[in-house]
Short mmCIF file of C-alpha atoms and ligand atoms in Angstrom, two decimals:
data_model
loop_
_atom_site.label_atom_id
_atom_site.label_comp_id
_atom_site.label_asym_id
_atom_site.label_seq_id
_atom_site.Cartn_x
_atom_site.Cartn_y
_atom_site.Cartn_z
CA MET A 1013 7.30 32.41 -0.14
CA ASP A 1014 8.00 35.87 -0.64
CA ASP A 1015 10.26 36.13 -4.20
CA GLU A 1016 12.01 39.54 -2.89
CA GLU A 1017 13.42 37.43 -0.14
CA GLY A 1018 16.90 35.61 -0.25
CA ARG A 1019 16.38 32.00 -0.60
CA LEU A 1020 19.52 30.37 0.84
CA TYR A 1021 19.79 27.88 3.95
CA LEU A 1022 23.24 27.37 5.72
CA GLY A 1023 24.20 24.42 7.20
CA LEU A 1024 27.24 24.39 9.97
CA ASP A 1025 29.34 21.22 11.13
CA LEU A 1026 31.24 21.80 14.30
CA SER A 1027 33.28 18.78 14.19
CA THR A 1028 36.55 17.18 15.74
CA GLN A 1029 39.22 18.77 13.53
CA LYS A 1030 37.24 21.49 11.33
CA LEU A 1031 34.23 23.68 11.11
CA LYS A 1032 32.09 23.48 8.05
CA GLY A 1033 29.72 26.00 6.58
CA LEU A 1034 27.72 24.72 3.64
CA VAL A 1035 24.99 26.87 1.72
CA ILE A 1036 22.22 25.46 -0.50
CA ASP A 1037 19.62 26.91 -2.26
CA ASP A 1038 16.06 26.55 -2.80
CA GLN A 1039 16.27 23.54 -5.30
CA CYS A 1040 18.94 21.85 -2.47
CA GLN A 1041 22.06 22.80 -4.81
CA ILE A 1042 25.20 23.32 -2.90
CA LYS A 1043 25.98 27.16 -3.57
CA ALA A 1044 29.07 27.43 -1.37
CA GLU A 1045 31.35 25.05 1.28
CA CYS A 1046 33.65 26.98 3.42
CA THR A 1047 35.89 25.40 6.30
CA VAL A 1048 37.94 26.27 9.15
CA ASP A 1049 40.91 23.74 9.80
CA PHE A 1050 41.94 24.10 13.68
CA GLN A 1051 45.35 22.06 13.02
CA GLU A 1052 46.18 24.50 10.28
CA GLU A 1053 43.86 27.75 11.21
CA LEU A 1054 43.95 27.76 15.11
CA SER A 1055 47.32 26.04 15.67
CA HIS A 1056 47.75 29.16 18.66
CA PHE A 1057 45.49 26.52 20.61
CA GLY A 1058 48.64 24.14 20.65
CA LEU A 1059 46.02 21.05 20.12
CA THR A 1060 46.66 18.35 17.99
CA ASN A 1061 43.74 17.51 15.33
CA GLY A 1062 41.62 20.07 17.49
CA VAL A 1063 41.72 18.35 20.89
CA ARG A 1064 43.95 18.28 23.95
CA ARG A 1065 44.72 15.28 24.98
CA HIS A 1066 45.56 15.09 28.87
CA GLU A 1067 48.54 12.82 30.41
CA ASP A 1068 46.22 10.56 31.93
CA GLY A 1069 45.56 9.27 28.48
CA HIS A 1070 41.40 9.04 29.10
CA THR A 1071 40.53 12.68 29.53
CA PHE A 1072 39.89 14.43 26.31
CA THR A 1073 38.87 18.28 26.40
CA VAL A 1074 38.71 21.53 24.04
CA PRO A 1075 39.09 24.94 24.75
CA VAL A 1076 35.26 26.53 23.91
CA GLU A 1077 37.50 29.39 23.23
CA LEU A 1078 38.84 27.57 20.28
CA TRP A 1079 35.18 27.14 19.09
CA LEU A 1080 34.40 30.69 19.57
CA GLU A 1081 37.64 31.63 17.44
CA ALA A 1082 36.45 29.09 14.59
CA ILE A 1083 32.67 30.27 14.53
CA ASP A 1084 34.07 34.02 13.93
CA ARG A 1085 36.84 32.85 11.20
CA LEU A 1086 34.04 30.88 9.38
CA PHE A 1087 31.53 33.46 9.36
CA ARG A 1088 34.14 35.83 7.57
CA LYS A 1089 35.14 33.45 4.86
CA LEU A 1090 31.31 33.02 4.46
CA ALA A 1091 30.51 36.75 4.14
CA LYS A 1092 32.97 36.84 1.54
CA THR A 1093 31.59 34.22 -0.50
CA VAL A 1094 27.77 34.46 -0.18
CA LEU A 1095 25.39 37.10 0.44
CA LEU A 1096 24.48 36.16 3.53
CA ASP A 1097 21.42 38.45 3.69
CA GLU A 1098 20.09 35.74 1.70
CA VAL A 1099 20.26 32.94 4.15
CA ARG A 1100 16.35 32.40 5.10
CA ALA A 1101 17.03 30.14 8.01
CA VAL A 1102 20.67 28.44 9.62
CA SER A 1103 20.90 25.13 10.98
CA GLY A 1104 23.66 22.17 11.71
CA CYS A 1105 25.14 20.12 14.22
CA ALA A 1106 28.30 19.39 16.09
CA GLN A 1107 30.20 16.32 17.16
CA GLN A 1108 28.16 14.47 19.78
CA HIS A 1109 28.69 14.39 23.58
CA GLY A 1110 30.81 17.03 23.91
CA THR A 1111 29.44 19.01 26.82
CA VAL A 1112 29.80 23.27 27.85
CA PHE A 1113 29.38 24.39 31.07
CA TRP A 1114 28.17 28.34 30.99
CA SER A 1115 28.69 30.77 34.23
CA GLU A 1116 25.97 32.81 36.06
CA ASP A 1117 27.27 35.47 33.47
CA ALA A 1118 26.77 34.08 30.37
CA GLU A 1119 22.98 34.88 29.92
CA ILE A 1120 23.63 38.79 29.85
CA LEU A 1121 27.08 38.28 28.01
CA LEU A 1122 25.05 36.70 25.26
CA ARG A 1123 22.42 39.10 25.08
CA ASN A 1124 25.03 41.91 24.74
CA LEU A 1125 27.52 40.56 22.30
CA ASN A 1126 28.86 43.76 20.75
CA PRO A 1127 29.68 43.61 16.81
CA LYS A 1128 32.53 45.26 16.91
CA PHE A 1129 34.41 42.67 18.85
CA THR A 1130 35.37 38.84 18.34
CA LEU A 1131 33.08 36.32 20.07
CA THR A 1132 36.10 35.45 22.29
CA ARG A 1133 36.49 38.84 23.47
CA CYS A 1134 32.54 39.40 24.33
CA LEU A 1135 32.07 36.16 26.03
CA GLN A 1136 35.16 36.54 28.37
CA GLY A 1137 33.72 34.88 31.77
CA ALA A 1138 31.08 33.04 29.92
CA PHE A 1139 32.02 29.68 30.94
CA SER A 1140 32.34 27.56 34.45
CA SER A 1141 34.85 25.39 32.68
CA SER A 1142 37.24 26.87 29.90
CA GLU A 1143 37.69 23.34 28.90
CA SER A 1144 34.89 21.11 27.20
CA PRO A 1145 35.07 17.38 27.79
CA ILE A 1146 34.58 15.99 23.89
CA TRP A 1147 33.36 12.64 22.74
CA MET A 1148 36.91 10.87 22.84
CA ASP A 1149 36.96 11.09 26.41
CA SER A 1150 37.17 7.87 28.30
CA SER A 1151 37.95 9.31 31.88
CA THR A 1152 34.25 8.41 33.57
CA SER A 1153 34.74 4.61 34.43
CA GLU A 1154 33.37 5.23 37.50
CA GLU A 1155 30.42 7.49 36.83
CA CYS A 1156 29.19 4.79 34.18
CA ASP A 1157 29.48 1.99 36.76
CA LEU A 1158 27.51 4.02 39.06
CA LEU A 1159 24.96 5.06 36.30
CA GLU A 1160 24.44 1.46 35.66
CA GLN A 1161 24.07 0.30 39.00
CA ARG A 1162 21.75 3.09 40.24
CA ILE A 1163 19.50 2.45 37.26
CA GLY A 1164 19.07 -1.42 37.62
CA GLY A 1165 22.06 -2.55 35.05
CA ALA A 1166 23.51 -1.99 31.70
CA LYS A 1167 20.48 -3.42 30.16
CA GLU A 1168 17.66 -1.19 32.28
CA LEU A 1169 19.37 2.16 31.28
CA ALA A 1170 19.99 0.86 27.74
CA THR A 1171 16.08 0.47 27.47
CA ILE A 1172 15.53 3.41 28.71
CA THR A 1173 18.16 5.91 26.95
CA GLY A 1174 18.96 3.91 23.67
CA SER A 1175 22.43 3.21 25.24
CA ARG A 1176 24.17 1.68 28.04
CA ALA A 1177 26.14 3.86 29.53
CA TYR A 1178 29.16 5.40 28.03
CA HIS A 1179 32.12 7.23 28.88
CA ARG A 1180 32.02 10.30 26.23
CA PHE A 1181 28.12 10.51 27.17
CA SER A 1182 27.34 13.96 28.97
CA GLY A 1183 25.19 12.19 32.01
CA PRO A 1184 28.46 10.34 33.21
CA GLN A 1185 30.48 13.70 32.16
CA ILE A 1186 28.23 15.91 34.08
CA MET A 1187 28.07 13.08 37.34
CA LYS A 1188 31.76 13.46 37.13
CA MET A 1189 31.64 16.91 37.39
CA PHE A 1190 29.17 16.97 40.34
CA ARG A 1191 31.24 14.15 42.08
CA LYS A 1192 34.89 15.77 41.42
CA ARG A 1193 34.19 19.48 40.50
CA LYS A 1194 31.57 20.64 42.88
CA GLY A 1195 32.64 24.23 43.13
CA THR A 1196 32.41 24.72 39.29
CA PHE A 1197 29.17 22.66 39.13
CA ASP A 1198 27.40 24.72 41.35
CA LEU A 1199 28.80 27.91 39.01
CA THR A 1200 27.65 26.69 36.38
CA ARG A 1201 24.38 28.37 34.86
CA ARG A 1202 23.57 26.08 31.92
CA ILE A 1203 24.80 22.83 30.36
CA SER A 1204 24.87 22.83 26.57
CA LEU A 1205 25.90 20.08 24.54
CA VAL A 1206 28.38 21.59 21.64
CA SER A 1207 25.30 21.12 19.16
CA SER A 1208 23.35 23.24 21.19
CA PHE A 1209 26.02 25.75 22.08
CA VAL A 1210 26.37 27.07 18.37
CA PRO A 1211 22.58 28.18 18.12
CA THR A 1212 22.79 29.60 21.47
CA ILE A 1213 25.86 31.64 20.34
CA LEU A 1214 23.85 32.43 17.01
CA CYS A 1215 20.90 33.75 18.86
CA GLY A 1216 22.37 34.98 21.87
CA CYS A 1217 20.49 33.28 24.15
CA PHE A 1218 20.30 29.70 25.74
CA VAL A 1219 18.88 27.20 22.92
CA ASP A 1220 17.39 23.64 24.15
CA ILE A 1221 19.08 20.55 23.23
CA ASP A 1222 17.36 18.85 20.56
CA MET A 1223 15.81 15.58 21.17
CA GLY A 1224 18.25 13.72 18.58
CA ASP A 1225 21.70 14.82 19.99
CA ALA A 1226 19.86 14.59 23.50
CA GLY A 1227 19.89 10.67 23.21
CA GLY A 1228 23.72 10.71 23.57
CA MET A 1229 23.72 11.90 27.19
CA ASN A 1230 22.43 8.86 28.80
CA ILE A 1231 19.30 10.73 30.61
CA LEU A 1232 16.69 10.99 27.79
CA ASP A 1233 13.51 8.69 27.79
CA VAL A 1234 13.98 8.37 23.91
CA LEU A 1235 10.57 6.82 23.71
CA ASN A 1236 8.87 9.49 25.65
CA GLY A 1237 11.05 12.62 24.53
CA ARG A 1238 11.56 13.59 27.92
CA TRP A 1239 14.36 13.63 30.64
CA ASN A 1240 14.29 10.46 32.79
CA GLU A 1241 13.59 11.52 36.24
CA ALA A 1242 15.91 8.23 37.74
CA CYS A 1243 18.51 9.26 35.50
CA LEU A 1244 18.73 12.60 36.68
CA ASN A 1245 18.42 11.40 40.39
CA ALA A 1246 21.39 9.03 39.79
CA ILE A 1247 23.89 12.11 38.59
CA VAL A 1248 23.20 13.78 41.61
CA ASP A 1249 23.37 11.25 44.36
CA ARG A 1250 19.46 11.45 44.90
CA ASP A 1251 19.58 14.93 46.13
CA ALA A 1252 16.26 16.74 45.55
CA GLU A 1253 17.67 20.36 45.39
CA GLU A 1254 20.57 19.16 43.63
CA LEU A 1255 18.24 17.73 40.94
CA LEU A 1256 16.05 20.71 40.74
CA ARG A 1257 19.27 22.80 39.83
CA LEU A 1258 20.64 20.31 37.28
CA LYS A 1259 16.88 20.38 35.45
CA ASN A 1260 17.54 24.07 35.36
CA LYS A 1261 20.60 23.54 34.21
CA ILE A 1262 19.82 21.26 31.13
CA GLY A 1263 16.19 23.05 30.11
CA ASN A 1264 13.99 20.83 27.95
CA PRO A 1265 14.65 18.64 24.99
CA VAL A 1266 12.98 19.72 21.79
CA PRO A 1267 11.87 18.16 18.53
CA CYS A 1268 14.16 18.34 16.18
CA ASN A 1269 12.79 20.72 13.72
CA THR A 1270 12.26 23.45 16.42
CA ILE A 1271 12.73 26.82 15.19
CA VAL A 1272 14.39 27.77 18.54
CA GLY A 1273 14.88 31.48 17.58
CA LYS A 1274 16.20 34.34 15.40
CA ILE A 1275 20.04 35.41 14.26
CA SER A 1276 20.94 38.14 16.86
CA ASN A 1277 22.14 41.20 15.89
CA TYR A 1278 26.08 40.55 16.08
CA PHE A 1279 25.51 38.62 12.97
CA ILE A 1280 23.70 40.61 11.31
CA GLU A 1281 25.70 43.80 12.12
CA ARG A 1282 28.99 41.95 11.73
CA TYR A 1283 28.44 39.80 8.63
CA GLY A 1284 25.30 40.77 6.75
CA PHE A 1285 22.47 38.43 7.75
CA THR A 1286 18.94 39.94 8.02
CA GLY A 1287 16.81 40.06 11.21
CA SER A 1288 14.78 37.28 9.65
CA CYS A 1289 17.05 34.66 9.28
CA GLN A 1290 15.89 31.98 11.44
CA VAL A 1291 17.89 29.31 13.61
CA VAL A 1292 16.45 25.86 13.93
CA ALA A 1293 17.84 23.25 16.24
CA PHE A 1294 21.03 22.04 15.70
CA THR A 1295 21.79 18.16 15.92
CA GLY A 1296 24.45 15.81 16.44
CA ASP A 1297 27.13 15.29 13.67
CA ASN A 1298 25.68 11.64 13.04
CA LEU A 1299 22.26 12.49 13.01
CA SER A 1300 22.98 15.21 10.61
CA ALA A 1301 25.19 12.64 8.04
CA PHE A 1302 22.04 10.72 7.96
CA ALA A 1303 19.72 13.52 7.24
CA GLY A 1304 21.93 14.72 4.63
CA MET A 1305 22.66 11.26 2.96
CA LEU A 1306 18.31 10.94 2.62
CA VAL A 1307 19.36 7.82 4.18
CA GLN A 1308 15.96 5.14 3.12
CA THR A 1309 15.00 2.17 5.03
CA GLY A 1310 17.12 -0.62 4.67
CA GLU A 1311 19.98 1.47 3.19
CA VAL A 1312 23.19 1.53 5.71
CA ALA A 1313 25.18 4.68 6.20
CA VAL A 1314 29.31 5.03 6.83
CA SER A 1315 30.26 8.29 8.16
CA LEU A 1316 34.55 7.90 7.78
CA GLY A 1317 35.80 10.88 9.89
CA THR A 1318 37.76 11.29 13.02
CA SER A 1319 35.40 8.48 14.26
CA ASP A 1320 34.20 5.80 11.62
CA THR A 1321 30.11 5.58 12.25
CA VAL A 1322 27.48 2.94 11.13
CA LEU A 1323 24.17 4.72 10.52
CA PHE A 1324 20.52 3.23 9.71
CA SER A 1325 17.32 4.10 10.32
CA ALA A 1326 15.15 1.53 12.90
CA GLU A 1327 11.74 1.50 12.90
CA GLN A 1328 11.26 -0.14 16.10
CA TYR A 1329 12.89 0.74 19.52
CA LEU A 1330 14.71 -2.19 20.30
CA PRO A 1331 17.59 -1.34 22.30
CA GLY A 1332 20.93 -3.52 22.79
CA LEU A 1333 24.02 -3.56 25.06
CA GLU A 1334 25.96 -2.48 22.02
CA GLY A 1335 25.13 0.42 20.15
CA HIS A 1336 22.77 3.20 20.24
CA LEU A 1337 19.45 4.49 19.50
CA PHE A 1338 18.78 8.02 18.91
CA THR A 1339 15.24 9.97 17.76
CA ASN A 1340 15.48 10.23 14.12
CA PRO A 1341 16.21 13.59 13.41
CA VAL A 1342 14.04 13.32 10.11
CA ASN A 1343 11.41 10.94 10.46
CA PRO A 1344 9.48 11.50 14.03
CA GLY A 1345 8.25 8.49 15.74
CA GLY A 1346 11.09 6.60 13.93
CA TYR A 1347 15.23 6.05 14.83
CA MET A 1348 18.09 6.02 13.95
CA ALA A 1349 20.68 3.19 14.96
CA MET A 1350 24.42 3.96 15.55
CA LEU A 1351 27.65 2.16 15.72
CA CYS A 1352 30.63 4.65 17.06
CA PHE A 1353 34.23 3.03 16.23
CA LYS A 1354 36.87 5.86 17.77
CA ASN A 1355 39.97 4.94 15.70
CA GLY A 1356 38.88 6.16 11.86
CA ALA A 1357 40.84 8.84 10.13
CA LEU A 1358 43.34 9.64 12.65
CA THR A 1359 44.18 5.99 12.70
CA ARG A 1360 44.37 5.39 8.90
CA ASN A 1361 46.70 8.23 8.92
CA ARG A 1362 49.09 6.73 11.17
CA VAL A 1363 49.49 3.84 9.24
CA LYS A 1364 49.37 5.60 6.07
CA GLU A 1365 52.33 7.75 7.28
CA SER A 1366 54.08 4.47 8.77
CA VAL A 1367 53.89 2.89 5.35
CA GLY A 1368 55.63 5.84 3.67
CA ALA A 1369 52.81 6.42 1.55
CA GLU A 1370 52.50 10.18 0.71
CA ALA A 1371 48.80 10.28 -0.91
CA TRP A 1372 45.91 8.15 -0.31
CA LEU A 1373 46.16 6.77 -3.62
CA GLU A 1374 49.40 5.25 -3.34
CA PHE A 1375 48.50 4.20 -0.13
CA GLY A 1376 45.46 2.66 -2.02
CA SER A 1377 47.49 0.88 -4.34
CA LEU A 1378 49.61 -0.40 -1.95
CA ALA A 1379 46.72 -1.96 -0.32
CA LEU A 1380 45.41 -3.46 -3.19
CA LYS A 1381 48.69 -5.29 -4.15
CA MET A 1382 47.57 -7.82 -1.67
CA PRO A 1383 44.49 -10.46 -2.21
CA PRO A 1384 41.08 -9.92 -0.56
CA GLY A 1385 41.54 -11.68 2.62
CA ASN A 1386 45.10 -10.34 2.89
CA ASN A 1387 46.61 -14.07 2.49
CA GLY A 1388 45.35 -14.63 6.08
CA ASN A 1389 47.07 -12.13 8.04
CA LEU A 1390 44.68 -9.85 10.37
CA GLY A 1391 45.43 -6.57 12.15
CA PHE A 1392 44.07 -4.56 14.77
CA TYR A 1393 44.75 -0.70 15.35
CA PHE A 1394 43.44 1.10 18.09
CA ASP A 1395 45.35 4.89 18.75
CA GLU A 1396 43.10 5.32 21.45
CA ASN A 1397 41.29 3.36 23.54
CA GLU A 1398 38.37 2.40 20.99
CA ILE A 1399 34.58 2.20 22.14
CA ILE A 1400 33.74 -1.00 19.91
CA PRO A 1401 34.91 -3.26 21.37
CA ARG A 1402 35.99 -1.57 24.49
CA VAL A 1403 40.17 -2.54 24.01
CA LYS A 1404 43.05 -0.32 25.47
CA LYS A 1405 45.30 1.80 23.05
CA SER A 1406 47.41 -1.08 20.96
CA ASP A 1407 48.13 -2.88 18.27
CA HIS A 1408 47.50 -6.38 17.40
CA ARG A 1409 49.28 -8.35 14.24
CA PHE A 1410 48.46 -12.20 13.57
CA ASP A 1411 49.78 -13.56 10.73
CA SER A 1412 47.55 -16.48 8.59
CA GLY A 1413 49.04 -19.50 11.54
CA ARG A 1414 46.90 -16.69 13.91
CA ASN A 1415 50.43 -16.26 15.59
CA LEU A 1416 51.07 -12.88 16.99
CA VAL A 1417 53.52 -10.74 14.78
CA GLU A 1418 55.52 -7.40 15.41
CA SER A 1419 55.18 -5.97 11.77
CA PHE A 1420 53.78 -6.67 8.68
CA PRO A 1421 55.23 -5.84 5.25
CA PRO A 1422 54.08 -1.98 3.93
CA GLU A 1423 51.34 -3.71 1.74
CA VAL A 1424 50.42 -6.06 3.96
CA GLU A 1425 50.04 -3.69 6.67
CA ALA A 1426 48.04 -0.99 4.77
CA ARG A 1427 45.34 -3.87 3.69
CA ALA A 1428 45.15 -4.93 7.09
CA VAL A 1429 44.19 -1.23 8.50
CA LEU A 1430 41.21 -1.29 5.92
CA GLU A 1431 40.14 -4.47 6.22
CA HIS A 1432 40.49 -4.46 10.10
CA GLN A 1433 37.94 -1.09 9.86
CA CYS A 1434 35.97 -2.71 7.37
CA LEU A 1435 35.57 -6.29 9.45
CA ALA A 1436 34.72 -4.49 12.52
CA LYS A 1437 32.24 -2.71 10.79
CA ARG A 1438 30.39 -5.97 9.77
CA LEU A 1439 31.02 -8.04 12.96
CA HIS A 1440 29.53 -5.35 15.13
CA MET A 1441 26.48 -4.59 12.54
CA GLU A 1442 25.73 -8.26 12.57
CA ARG A 1443 25.37 -8.09 16.15
CA LEU A 1444 22.79 -5.40 15.95
CA GLY A 1445 20.89 -7.79 13.30
CA LYS A 1446 21.88 -6.04 10.27
CA VAL A 1447 23.25 -8.33 7.88
CA PHE A 1448 23.19 -7.83 3.78
CA ASP A 1449 22.63 -9.49 0.65
CA ASN A 1450 24.36 -7.97 -2.28
CA GLU A 1451 21.35 -5.76 -3.32
CA ALA A 1452 21.60 -3.29 -0.53
CA ASN A 1453 22.94 -0.22 -0.68
CA LEU A 1454 25.54 1.53 1.60
CA VAL A 1455 26.03 5.35 1.14
CA LEU A 1456 29.56 6.79 2.30
CA THR A 1457 30.39 10.21 3.43
CA GLY A 1458 33.35 11.84 5.42
CA GLY A 1459 36.99 12.73 4.38
CA ALA A 1460 38.17 9.02 3.45
CA SER A 1461 34.88 8.41 1.35
CA GLU A 1462 37.06 9.77 -1.57
CA ASN A 1463 39.31 6.45 -1.30
CA PRO A 1464 38.91 4.26 -3.65
CA ALA A 1465 40.61 1.39 -1.84
CA ILE A 1466 38.01 1.67 0.89
CA HIS A 1467 34.94 1.42 -1.36
CA GLN A 1468 35.74 -1.91 -2.76
CA ILE A 1469 36.88 -3.41 0.35
CA LEU A 1470 33.54 -2.22 2.38
CA ALA A 1471 31.51 -3.41 -0.76
CA ASP A 1472 33.09 -6.82 -0.52
CA VAL A 1473 33.50 -7.22 3.25
CA LEU A 1474 29.65 -5.90 3.80
CA ASN A 1475 28.22 -7.32 0.33
CA CYS A 1476 26.52 -4.35 -0.49
CA ARG A 1477 26.90 -1.62 -3.33
CA VAL A 1478 28.67 1.66 -2.38
CA TYR A 1479 27.69 4.99 -3.18
CA ILE A 1480 29.13 8.07 -2.28
CA THR A 1481 27.18 11.47 -1.99
CA GLN A 1482 27.64 14.78 -3.90
CA SER A 1483 29.36 16.38 -1.04
CA THR A 1484 31.80 14.88 1.44
CA ASN A 1485 30.14 16.88 4.21
CA ALA A 1486 26.90 15.40 4.64
CA ALA A 1487 26.58 16.56 8.01
CA ALA A 1488 27.07 20.16 7.26
CA LEU A 1489 24.54 19.55 4.26
CA GLY A 1490 22.14 17.91 6.55
CA GLY A 1491 21.96 20.86 8.67
CA ALA A 1492 20.96 23.17 5.72
CA LEU A 1493 18.35 20.44 4.50
CA ARG A 1494 16.89 20.64 7.91
CA ALA A 1495 17.26 24.36 7.89
CA ARG A 1496 15.27 24.44 4.74
CA HIS A 1497 12.53 21.90 5.64
CA ALA A 1498 12.05 23.11 8.96
CA ARG A 1499 11.73 26.92 7.93
CA ASP A 1500 9.86 26.77 4.83
CA TYR A 1501 8.62 23.22 4.17
CA ALA A 1502 7.55 21.76 7.59
CA ASP A 1503 3.91 20.64 6.66
CA GLY A 1504 5.85 18.22 4.00
CA ASP A 1505 7.86 14.79 4.44
CA PHE A 1506 11.53 15.82 4.67
CA PHE A 1507 12.70 13.37 2.26
CA GLU A 1508 10.10 13.95 -0.55
CA GLU A 1509 10.76 17.67 0.20
CA SER A 1510 14.46 17.40 0.09
CA LYS A 1511 15.07 14.41 -2.73
CA ALA A 1512 16.34 17.39 -5.14
CA ALA A 1513 19.41 16.93 -2.94
CA LEU A 1514 19.67 13.06 -3.47
CA THR A 1515 22.78 12.89 -5.93
CA ARG A 1516 24.84 9.48 -5.55
CA GLU A 1517 27.69 8.17 -7.45
CA LEU A 1518 27.80 3.88 -7.48
CA VAL A 1519 31.39 3.55 -6.82
CA ALA A 1520 31.58 0.08 -5.92
CA THR A 1521 29.64 -3.25 -6.23
CA PRO A 1522 30.29 -6.79 -4.13
CA LYS A 1523 32.15 -9.52 -6.16
CA ALA A 1524 31.10 -12.72 -4.97
CA GLU A 1525 34.38 -14.25 -4.80
CA ASN A 1526 35.44 -12.02 -2.59
CA VAL A 1527 32.70 -11.71 -0.16
CA GLN A 1528 32.91 -15.32 0.58
CA VAL A 1529 36.26 -14.93 1.18
CA TYR A 1530 35.25 -12.11 4.04
CA ASN A 1531 32.31 -14.55 5.24
CA SER A 1532 34.90 -16.52 6.66
CA MET A 1533 37.21 -13.98 7.44
CA VAL A 1534 34.35 -12.06 9.75
CA ARG A 1535 34.43 -15.15 12.00
CA LEU A 1536 38.45 -15.46 12.38
CA TYR A 1537 38.28 -11.82 13.32
CA GLU A 1538 35.50 -12.29 15.82
CA GLU A 1539 37.45 -14.93 17.48
CA LEU A 1540 40.69 -12.85 17.60
CA GLU A 1541 38.63 -10.04 18.96
CA GLU A 1542 37.70 -12.06 21.98
CA LYS A 1543 41.12 -12.79 22.71
CA ILE A 1544 42.42 -9.31 22.40
CA LEU A 1545 40.09 -8.27 24.97
CA GLU A 1546 40.54 -10.85 27.61
CA GLU A 1547 43.80 -8.87 28.21
CA ASN A 1548 43.23 -5.55 26.64
CA SER A 1549 39.91 -4.50 27.68
CA TYR A 1550 39.81 -1.05 30.06
C1 LIG B 1693 29.34 9.48 18.23
C2 LIG B 1693 30.30 9.79 18.50
C3 LIG B 1693 31.39 10.38 17.48
C4 LIG B 1693 31.18 12.12 17.36
C5 LIG B 1693 32.23 12.58 16.56
O1 LIG B 1693 28.68 8.79 19.26
O2 LIG B 1693 30.77 10.01 19.67
O3 LIG B 1693 31.26 10.24 15.92
O4 LIG B 1693 29.77 12.52 17.01
O5 LIG B 1693 32.25 14.11 15.79
#
């Protein structure tokens, strides 16, 4: 490496509620972190928590302009915090499954970004759809059914793409546009995931989708790393000409560590990067958090964000009807298994407010007033239609006699929501064959990872040691580490080269008597979940 050059690496994370930027040095130490909070700083878009919830209760979108404005804003902050001319490479991630539709004019507009103006102004007219469907969307039931039917069933689709059909996945979303907004589909020159949209802006030209996040589309042949012809055909009603058009719109999936281009003149002139700064393919936020937490074989990572996710590495490709298998973003040839629960932070927050707790510590103390197992009370809390299990937006509370009750006292309610979320993770991990003895490690990231009450409940419910990472922004850190690796250490193993970033703190160990309580409680939870599903699935 040339000593005269800067030695910084930038990771971005465009998530549901925030855009974050994190800079590391060559020793993998964090040098700066900046955030744009959509609710606080971009309130003029009139959204709640960064998303537009449509009246049907199923459709969730984001105006692309919000992301453009957030990008400009973040770079303004970063330029005041670090010397961006020392950044050798940028990578990062974004919320998974969000689908961006570019117009015919996009290519030329991207090539001619004028550093005197904002991205929003430069990219007027660059999108065929001003709103992008995002991961919270559940409006594609018809398309999911059709897709599975046309591929030969849910199992067959899961075998090919790593997941059965999911509402939020881009394949069903593109199919919905093809079937219901054909005019817009025809005016679409290119389709990006949010994770390929960001580097497209950075490079000023279309950038391909990485093989990791492409696994969140229901069209990737995960084993072979290319689009699956049958899935693409199913999306366009098996029309040969439309198939060709679709292929043109989606580009080709590229390996996760691909250098996709150099940062464009817009960012050089406006924010002070140099022309040698390289852009490495972005990936999905969960894949990036997995990279940022340096999750080893046998360990599990839990990300507590707007959605809660459980992530672990899988050496073999054994997809099932629950959960997802993606290409491992940092270990070529391996896979990353994931469970995604839609009702994470916003549900915890809603319950926190409903019991009158102002701060998380206060909420945690309230929950800890009740013993593990909550004296047999069990709650289920779904602010939006849940992904796992597929239950409609609703709350359900059962007392120790398994009777449905209207409400719980505040301390029972506080413990119930945390136990619910931990038991859901345990039950559905078990279904993927993941069961812990108390020697196992769980690494926690995301906003709620700083909440001590959650640490102990997770340790006891899952029977594992719980660690937290040096930054709650593991997804952005994963971006910076991947940028560093792809730019300067691509010949070496990612984990070996990045291990200086591995700083973890042990925050909870399982207590045998509590584990016993949850071993039986999870069976009751399973039974009640079945019961709820009978009447409330969608
Ligand atoms: C994963 C998923 C969510 C988003 C949130 O499948 O839908 O975790 O990635 O950003």
